[in-house]
Tab-separated table of N, CA and C in Angstrom:
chain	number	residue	atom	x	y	z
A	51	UNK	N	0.848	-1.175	0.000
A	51	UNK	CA	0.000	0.000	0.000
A	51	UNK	C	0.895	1.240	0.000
A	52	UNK	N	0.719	2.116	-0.680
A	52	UNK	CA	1.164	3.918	-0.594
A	52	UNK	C	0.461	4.576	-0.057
A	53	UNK	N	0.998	5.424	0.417
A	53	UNK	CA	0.587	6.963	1.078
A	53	UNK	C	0.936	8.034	0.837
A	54	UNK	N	0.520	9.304	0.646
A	54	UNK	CA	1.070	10.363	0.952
A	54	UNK	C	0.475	10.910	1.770
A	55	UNK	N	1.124	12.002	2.683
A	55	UNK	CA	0.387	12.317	4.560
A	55	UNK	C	1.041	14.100	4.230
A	56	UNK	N	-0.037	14.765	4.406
A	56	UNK	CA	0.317	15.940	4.503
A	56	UNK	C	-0.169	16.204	5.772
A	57	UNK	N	0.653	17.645	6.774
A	57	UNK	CA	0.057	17.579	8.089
A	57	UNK	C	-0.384	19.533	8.291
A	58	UNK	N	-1.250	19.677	9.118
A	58	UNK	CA	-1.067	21.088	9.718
A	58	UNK	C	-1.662	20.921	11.480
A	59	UNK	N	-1.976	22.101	11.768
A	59	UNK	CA	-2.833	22.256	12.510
A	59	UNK	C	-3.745	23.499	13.086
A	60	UNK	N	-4.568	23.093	13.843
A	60	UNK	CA	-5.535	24.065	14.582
A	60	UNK	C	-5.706	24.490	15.872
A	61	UNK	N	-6.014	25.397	16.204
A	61	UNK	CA	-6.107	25.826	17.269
A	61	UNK	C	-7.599	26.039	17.610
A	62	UNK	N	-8.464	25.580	18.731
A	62	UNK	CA	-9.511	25.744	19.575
A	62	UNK	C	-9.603	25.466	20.334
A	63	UNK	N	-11.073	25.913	21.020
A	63	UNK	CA	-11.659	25.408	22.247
A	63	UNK	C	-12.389	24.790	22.022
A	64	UNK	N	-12.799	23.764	23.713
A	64	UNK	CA	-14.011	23.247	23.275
A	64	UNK	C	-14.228	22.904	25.381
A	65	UNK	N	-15.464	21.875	25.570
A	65	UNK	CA	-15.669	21.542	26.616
A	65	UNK	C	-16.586	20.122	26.468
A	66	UNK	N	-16.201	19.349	27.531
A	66	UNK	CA	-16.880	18.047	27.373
A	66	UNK	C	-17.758	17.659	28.802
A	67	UNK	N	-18.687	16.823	28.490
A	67	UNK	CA	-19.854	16.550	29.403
A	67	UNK	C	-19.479	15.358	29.550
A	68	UNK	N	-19.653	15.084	30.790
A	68	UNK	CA	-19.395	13.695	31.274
A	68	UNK	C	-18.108	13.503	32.336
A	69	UNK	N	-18.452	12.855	33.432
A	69	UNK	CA	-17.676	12.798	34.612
A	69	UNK	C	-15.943	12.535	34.422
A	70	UNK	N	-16.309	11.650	33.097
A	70	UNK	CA	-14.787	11.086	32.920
A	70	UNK	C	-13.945	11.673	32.722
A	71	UNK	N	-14.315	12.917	32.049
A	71	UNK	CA	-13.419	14.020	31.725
A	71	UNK	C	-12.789	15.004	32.730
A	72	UNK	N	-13.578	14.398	33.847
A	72	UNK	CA	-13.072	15.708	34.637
A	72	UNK	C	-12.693	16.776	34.601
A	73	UNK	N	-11.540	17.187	34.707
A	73	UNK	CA	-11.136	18.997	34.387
A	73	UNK	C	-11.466	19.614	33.283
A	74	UNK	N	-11.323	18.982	31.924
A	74	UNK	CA	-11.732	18.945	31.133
A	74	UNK	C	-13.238	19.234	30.160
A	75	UNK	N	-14.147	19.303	31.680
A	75	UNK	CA	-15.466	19.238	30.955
A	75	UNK	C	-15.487	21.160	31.551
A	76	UNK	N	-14.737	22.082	31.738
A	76	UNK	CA	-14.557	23.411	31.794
A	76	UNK	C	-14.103	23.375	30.097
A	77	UNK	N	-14.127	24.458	30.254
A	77	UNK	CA	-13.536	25.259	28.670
A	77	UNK	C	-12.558	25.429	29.224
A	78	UNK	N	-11.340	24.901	27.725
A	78	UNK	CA	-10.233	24.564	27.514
A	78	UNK	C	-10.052	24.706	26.204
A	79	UNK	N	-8.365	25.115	25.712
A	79	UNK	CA	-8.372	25.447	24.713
A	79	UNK	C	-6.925	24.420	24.473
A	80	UNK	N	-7.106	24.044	22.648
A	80	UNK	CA	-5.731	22.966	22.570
A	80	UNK	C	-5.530	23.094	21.326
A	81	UNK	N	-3.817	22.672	20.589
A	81	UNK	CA	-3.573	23.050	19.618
A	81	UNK	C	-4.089	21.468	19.634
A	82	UNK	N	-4.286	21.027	18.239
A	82	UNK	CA	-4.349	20.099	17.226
A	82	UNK	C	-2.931	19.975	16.025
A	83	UNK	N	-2.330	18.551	16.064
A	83	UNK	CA	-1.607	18.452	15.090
A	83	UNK	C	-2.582	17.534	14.258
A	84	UNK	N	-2.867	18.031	12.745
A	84	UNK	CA	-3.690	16.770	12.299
A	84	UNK	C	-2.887	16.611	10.872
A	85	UNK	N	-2.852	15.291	10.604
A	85	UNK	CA	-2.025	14.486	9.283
A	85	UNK	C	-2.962	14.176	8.912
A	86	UNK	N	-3.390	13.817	7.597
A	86	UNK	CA	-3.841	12.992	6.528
A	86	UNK	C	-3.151	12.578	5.697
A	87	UNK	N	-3.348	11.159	5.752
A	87	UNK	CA	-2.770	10.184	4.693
A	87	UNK	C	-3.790	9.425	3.738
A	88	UNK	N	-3.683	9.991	2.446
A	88	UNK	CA	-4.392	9.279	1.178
A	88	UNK	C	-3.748	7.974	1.537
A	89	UNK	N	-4.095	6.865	0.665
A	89	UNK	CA	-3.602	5.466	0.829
A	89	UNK	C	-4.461	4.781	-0.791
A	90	UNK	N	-2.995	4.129	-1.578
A	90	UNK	CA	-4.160	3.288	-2.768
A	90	UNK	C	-2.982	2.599	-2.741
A	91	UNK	N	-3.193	1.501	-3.883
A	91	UNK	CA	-2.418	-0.067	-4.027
A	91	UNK	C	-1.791	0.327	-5.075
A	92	UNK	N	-1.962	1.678	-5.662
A	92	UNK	CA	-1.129	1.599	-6.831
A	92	UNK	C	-0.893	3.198	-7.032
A	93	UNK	N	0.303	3.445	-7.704
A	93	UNK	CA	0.733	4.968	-8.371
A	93	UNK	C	-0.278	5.226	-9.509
A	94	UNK	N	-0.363	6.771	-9.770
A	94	UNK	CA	-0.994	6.635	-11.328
A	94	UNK	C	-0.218	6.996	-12.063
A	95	UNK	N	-0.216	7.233	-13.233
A	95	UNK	CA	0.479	7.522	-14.737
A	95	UNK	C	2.027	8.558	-14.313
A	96	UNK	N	1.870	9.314	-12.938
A	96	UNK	CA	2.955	10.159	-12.782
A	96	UNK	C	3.818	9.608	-11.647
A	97	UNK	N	3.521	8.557	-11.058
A	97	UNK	CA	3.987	7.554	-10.113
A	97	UNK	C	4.004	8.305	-8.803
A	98	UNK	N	3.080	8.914	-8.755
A	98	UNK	CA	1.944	9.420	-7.425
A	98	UNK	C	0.877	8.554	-6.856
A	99	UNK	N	0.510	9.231	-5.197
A	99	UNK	CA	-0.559	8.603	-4.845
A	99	UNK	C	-1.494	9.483	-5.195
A	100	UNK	N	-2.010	10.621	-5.027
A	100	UNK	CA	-2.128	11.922	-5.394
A	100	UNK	C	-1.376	13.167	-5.388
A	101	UNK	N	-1.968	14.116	-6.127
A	101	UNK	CA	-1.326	15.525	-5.839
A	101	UNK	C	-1.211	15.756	-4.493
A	102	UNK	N	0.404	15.962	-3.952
A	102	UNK	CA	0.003	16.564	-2.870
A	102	UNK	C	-0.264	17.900	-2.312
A	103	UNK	N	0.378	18.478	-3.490
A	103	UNK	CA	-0.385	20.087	-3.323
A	103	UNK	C	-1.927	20.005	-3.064
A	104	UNK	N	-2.328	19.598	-3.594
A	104	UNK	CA	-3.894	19.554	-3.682
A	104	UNK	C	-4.237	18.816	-2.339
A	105	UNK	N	-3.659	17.888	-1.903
A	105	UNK	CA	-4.067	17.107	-0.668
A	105	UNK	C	-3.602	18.158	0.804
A	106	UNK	N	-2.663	18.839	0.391
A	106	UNK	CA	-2.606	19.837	1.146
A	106	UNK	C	-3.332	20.649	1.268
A	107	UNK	N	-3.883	21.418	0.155
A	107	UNK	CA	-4.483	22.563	0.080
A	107	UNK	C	-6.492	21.988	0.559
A	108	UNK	N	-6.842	20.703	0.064
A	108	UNK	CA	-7.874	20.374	1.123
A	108	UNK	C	-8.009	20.459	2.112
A	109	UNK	N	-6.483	19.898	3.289
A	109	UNK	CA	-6.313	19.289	4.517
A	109	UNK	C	-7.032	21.108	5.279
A	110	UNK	N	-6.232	22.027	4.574
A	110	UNK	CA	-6.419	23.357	4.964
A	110	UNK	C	-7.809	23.784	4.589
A	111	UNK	N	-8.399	23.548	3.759
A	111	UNK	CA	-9.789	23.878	3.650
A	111	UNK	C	-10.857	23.559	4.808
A	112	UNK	N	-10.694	21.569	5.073
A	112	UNK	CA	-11.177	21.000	5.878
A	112	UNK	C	-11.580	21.659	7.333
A	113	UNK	N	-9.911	21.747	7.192
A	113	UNK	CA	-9.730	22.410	9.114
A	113	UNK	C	-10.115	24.242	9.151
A	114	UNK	N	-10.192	25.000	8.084
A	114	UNK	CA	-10.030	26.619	8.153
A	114	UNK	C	-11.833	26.820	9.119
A	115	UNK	N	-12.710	26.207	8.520
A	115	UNK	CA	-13.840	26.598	9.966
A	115	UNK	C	-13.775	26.527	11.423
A	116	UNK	N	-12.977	25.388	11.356
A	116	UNK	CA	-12.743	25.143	12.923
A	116	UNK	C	-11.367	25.714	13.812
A	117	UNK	N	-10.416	26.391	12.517
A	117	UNK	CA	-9.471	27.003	13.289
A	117	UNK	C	-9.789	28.359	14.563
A	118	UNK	N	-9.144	28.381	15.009
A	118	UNK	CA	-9.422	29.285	16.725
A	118	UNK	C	-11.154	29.952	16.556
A	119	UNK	N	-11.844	28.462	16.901
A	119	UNK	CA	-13.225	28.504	16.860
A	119	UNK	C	-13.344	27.815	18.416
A	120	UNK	N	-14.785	28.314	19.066
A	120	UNK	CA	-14.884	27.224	20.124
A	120	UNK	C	-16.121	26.340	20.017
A	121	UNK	N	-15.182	25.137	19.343
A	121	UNK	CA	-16.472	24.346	18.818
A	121	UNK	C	-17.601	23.914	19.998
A	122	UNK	N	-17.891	24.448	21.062
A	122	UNK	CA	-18.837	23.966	21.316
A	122	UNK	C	-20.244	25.372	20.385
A	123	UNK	N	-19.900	26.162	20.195
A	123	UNK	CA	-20.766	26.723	19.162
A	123	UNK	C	-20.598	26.743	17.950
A	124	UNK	N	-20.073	25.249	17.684
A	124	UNK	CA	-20.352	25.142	15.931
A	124	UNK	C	-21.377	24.281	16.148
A	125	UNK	N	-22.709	25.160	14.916
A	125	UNK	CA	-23.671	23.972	14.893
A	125	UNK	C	-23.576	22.723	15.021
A	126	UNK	N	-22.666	22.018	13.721
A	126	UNK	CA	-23.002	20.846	12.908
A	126	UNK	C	-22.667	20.366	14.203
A	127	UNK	N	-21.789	20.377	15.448
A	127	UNK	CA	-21.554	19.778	16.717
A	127	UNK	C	-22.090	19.971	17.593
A	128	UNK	N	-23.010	20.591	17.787
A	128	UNK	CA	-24.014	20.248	18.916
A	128	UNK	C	-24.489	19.707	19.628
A	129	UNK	N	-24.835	19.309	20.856
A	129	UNK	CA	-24.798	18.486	22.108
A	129	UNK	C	-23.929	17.141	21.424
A	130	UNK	N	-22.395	17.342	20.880
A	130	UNK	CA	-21.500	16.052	20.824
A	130	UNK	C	-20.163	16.996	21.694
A	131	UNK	N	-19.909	15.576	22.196
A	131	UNK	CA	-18.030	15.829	22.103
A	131	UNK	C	-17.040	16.082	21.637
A	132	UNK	N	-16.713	16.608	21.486
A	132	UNK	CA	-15.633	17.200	20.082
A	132	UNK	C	-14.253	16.275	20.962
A	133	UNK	N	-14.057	15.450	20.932
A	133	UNK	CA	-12.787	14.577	21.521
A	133	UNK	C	-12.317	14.272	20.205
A	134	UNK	N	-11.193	14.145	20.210
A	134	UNK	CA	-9.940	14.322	19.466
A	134	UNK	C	-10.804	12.856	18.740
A	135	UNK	N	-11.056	11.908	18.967
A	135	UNK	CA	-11.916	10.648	17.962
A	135	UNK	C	-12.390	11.003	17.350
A	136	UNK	N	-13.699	11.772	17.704
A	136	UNK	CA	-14.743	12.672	17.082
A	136	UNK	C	-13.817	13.191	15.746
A	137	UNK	N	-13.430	14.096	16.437
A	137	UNK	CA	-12.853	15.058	15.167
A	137	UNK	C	-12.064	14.614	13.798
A	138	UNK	N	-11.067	13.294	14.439
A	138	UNK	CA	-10.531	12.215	13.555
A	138	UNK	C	-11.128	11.743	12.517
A	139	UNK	N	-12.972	11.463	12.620
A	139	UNK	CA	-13.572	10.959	12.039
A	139	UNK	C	-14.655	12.466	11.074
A	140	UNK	N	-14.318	13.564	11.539
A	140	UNK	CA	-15.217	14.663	10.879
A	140	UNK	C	-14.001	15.194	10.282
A	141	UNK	N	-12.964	14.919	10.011
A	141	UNK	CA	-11.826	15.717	9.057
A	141	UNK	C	-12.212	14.374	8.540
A	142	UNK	N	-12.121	13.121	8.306
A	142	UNK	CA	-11.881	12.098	7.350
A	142	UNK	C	-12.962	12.320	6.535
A	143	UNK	N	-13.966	12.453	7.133
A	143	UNK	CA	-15.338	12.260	5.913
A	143	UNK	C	-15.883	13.381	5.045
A	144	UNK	N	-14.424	14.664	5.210
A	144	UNK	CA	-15.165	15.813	4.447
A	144	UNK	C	-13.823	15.705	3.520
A	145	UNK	N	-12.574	15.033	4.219
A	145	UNK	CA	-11.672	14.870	2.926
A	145	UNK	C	-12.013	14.003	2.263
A	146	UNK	N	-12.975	12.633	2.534
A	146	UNK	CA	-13.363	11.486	1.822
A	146	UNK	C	-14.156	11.980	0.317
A	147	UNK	N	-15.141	13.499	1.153
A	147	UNK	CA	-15.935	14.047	-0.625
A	147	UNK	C	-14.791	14.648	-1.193
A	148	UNK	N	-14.165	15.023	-0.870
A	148	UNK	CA	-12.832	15.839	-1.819
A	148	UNK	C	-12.490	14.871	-2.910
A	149	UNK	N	-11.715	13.099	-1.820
A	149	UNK	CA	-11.340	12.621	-2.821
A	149	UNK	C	-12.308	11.523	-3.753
A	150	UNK	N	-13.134	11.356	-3.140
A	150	UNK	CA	-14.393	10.304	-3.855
A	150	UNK	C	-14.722	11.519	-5.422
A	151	UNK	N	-14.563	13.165	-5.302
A	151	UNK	CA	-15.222	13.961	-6.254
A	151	UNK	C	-13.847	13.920	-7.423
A	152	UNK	N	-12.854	13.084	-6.894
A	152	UNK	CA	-11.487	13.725	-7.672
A	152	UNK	C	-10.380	14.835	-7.542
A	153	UNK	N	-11.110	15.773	-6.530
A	153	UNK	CA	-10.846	16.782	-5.837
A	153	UNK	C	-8.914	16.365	-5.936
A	154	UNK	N	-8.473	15.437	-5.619
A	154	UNK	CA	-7.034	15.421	-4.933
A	154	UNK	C	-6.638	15.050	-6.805
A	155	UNK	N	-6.701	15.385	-7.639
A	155	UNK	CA	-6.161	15.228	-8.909
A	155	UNK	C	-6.079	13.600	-9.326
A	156	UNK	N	-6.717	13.064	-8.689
A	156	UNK	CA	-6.904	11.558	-9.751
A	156	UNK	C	-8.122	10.985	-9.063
A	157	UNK	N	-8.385	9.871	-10.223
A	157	UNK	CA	-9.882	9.795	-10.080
A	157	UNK	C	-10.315	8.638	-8.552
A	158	UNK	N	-11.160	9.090	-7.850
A	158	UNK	CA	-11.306	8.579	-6.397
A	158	UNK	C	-11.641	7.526	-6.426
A	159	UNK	N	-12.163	6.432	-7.501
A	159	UNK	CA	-11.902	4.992	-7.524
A	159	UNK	C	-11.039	4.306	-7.173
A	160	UNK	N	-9.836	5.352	-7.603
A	160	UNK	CA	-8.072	4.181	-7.712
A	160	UNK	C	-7.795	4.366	-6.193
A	161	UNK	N	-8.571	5.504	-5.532
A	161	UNK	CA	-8.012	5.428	-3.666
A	161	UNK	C	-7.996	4.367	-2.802
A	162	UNK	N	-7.568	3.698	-2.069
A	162	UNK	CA	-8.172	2.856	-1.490
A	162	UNK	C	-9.015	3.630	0.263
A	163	UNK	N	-8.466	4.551	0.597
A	163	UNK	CA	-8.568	4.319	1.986
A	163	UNK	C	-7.589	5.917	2.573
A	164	UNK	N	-8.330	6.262	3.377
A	164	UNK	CA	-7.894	7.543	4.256
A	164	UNK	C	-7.776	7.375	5.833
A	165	UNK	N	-6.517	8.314	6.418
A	165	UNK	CA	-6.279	7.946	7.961
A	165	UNK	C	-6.140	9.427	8.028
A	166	UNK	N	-6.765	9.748	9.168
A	166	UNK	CA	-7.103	10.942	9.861
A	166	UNK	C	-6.174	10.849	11.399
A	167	UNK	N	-4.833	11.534	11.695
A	167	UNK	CA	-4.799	11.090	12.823
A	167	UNK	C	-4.508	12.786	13.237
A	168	UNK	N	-4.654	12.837	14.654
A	168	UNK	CA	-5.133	13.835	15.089
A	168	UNK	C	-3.976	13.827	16.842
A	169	UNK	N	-2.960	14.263	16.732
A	169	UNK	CA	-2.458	14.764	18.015
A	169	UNK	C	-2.764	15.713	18.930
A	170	UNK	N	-2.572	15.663	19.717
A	170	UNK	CA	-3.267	16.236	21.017
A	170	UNK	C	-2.617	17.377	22.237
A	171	UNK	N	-0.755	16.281	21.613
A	171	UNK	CA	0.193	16.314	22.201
A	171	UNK	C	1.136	15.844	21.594
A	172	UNK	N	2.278	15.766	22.462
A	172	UNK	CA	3.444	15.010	21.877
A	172	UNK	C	3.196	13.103	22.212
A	173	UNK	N	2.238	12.825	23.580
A	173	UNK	CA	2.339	11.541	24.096
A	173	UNK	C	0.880	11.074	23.896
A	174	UNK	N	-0.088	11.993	23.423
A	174	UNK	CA	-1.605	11.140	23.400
A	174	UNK	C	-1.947	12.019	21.538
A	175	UNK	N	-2.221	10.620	20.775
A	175	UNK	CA	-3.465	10.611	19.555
A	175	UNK	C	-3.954	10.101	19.211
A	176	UNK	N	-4.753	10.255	18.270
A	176	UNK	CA	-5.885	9.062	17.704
A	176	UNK	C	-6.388	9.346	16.244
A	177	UNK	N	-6.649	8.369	15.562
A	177	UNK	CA	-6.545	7.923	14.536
A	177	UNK	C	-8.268	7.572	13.797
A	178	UNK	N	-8.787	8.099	12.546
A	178	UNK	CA	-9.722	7.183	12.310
A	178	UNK	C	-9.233	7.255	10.849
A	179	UNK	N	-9.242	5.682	10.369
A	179	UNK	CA	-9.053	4.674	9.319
A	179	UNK	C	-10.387	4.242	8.652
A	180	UNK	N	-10.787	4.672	7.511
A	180	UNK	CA	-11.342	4.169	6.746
A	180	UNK	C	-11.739	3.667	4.997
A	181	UNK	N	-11.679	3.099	4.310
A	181	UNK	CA	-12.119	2.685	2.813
A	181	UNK	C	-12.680	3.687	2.242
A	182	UNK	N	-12.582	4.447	1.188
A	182	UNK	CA	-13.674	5.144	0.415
A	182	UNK	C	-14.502	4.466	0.116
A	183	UNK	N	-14.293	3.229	0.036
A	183	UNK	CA	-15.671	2.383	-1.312
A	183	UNK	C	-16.109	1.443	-0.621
């Protein structure tokens, strides 16, 4: 399998409900390191996985609403958790229409599969892995 992983990050707040969180369920604010890695079984015609300019310039699209936002007042998140999982899995599925549309310069059939991983820190992250098709 290939990859190419472009990375940036964001800066917000947010606050979580639920005991487990303890300190945490106050408003708090945290940088985000987040990578995306395209993933297919094969190069195309230029012996790429995709453009990565272009996989870059999504990764930044993806994340520019939620940069120094405090997502507990972004709609689309509303009474959820915005935990670093969460979010793993809401950057994967808005780069997934990018590349399912072709968006990343080759056609989103030949993709196999996108990883969203999402640091927190230097010692805690998390990851969501999934298939386009």
């Amino acid at each position: 399998m290939y990859a190419v992983e472009v990375r940036h990050h964001i800066m917000i707040a947010h606050s979580f409900r639920g005991a487990v969180f303890g300190p945490a369920q106050a408003l708090h604010g945290a940088t985000f390191v987040v990578d995306a890695a395209i993933l297919a079984e094969t190069l195309d015609q230029n012996g790429i996985v995709v453009d990565i300019g272009r996989l870059d310039e999504a990764l930044k699209a993806v994340l520019a609403p939620l940069n120094y936002k405090n997502l507990d007042d972004v709609p689309a998140f509303a009474g959820k958790n915005t935990t670093t999982e969460f979010l793993t899995r809401h950057v994967h599925e808005k780069l997934a229409e990018v590349a399912r549309s072709g968006g990343l310069g080759r056609d989103g059939r030949e993709l196999h599969a996108i990883r969203v991983t999402i640091s927190e820190s230097h010692v805690a992250r998390a990851w969501y892995e999934a298939p386009l098709w």
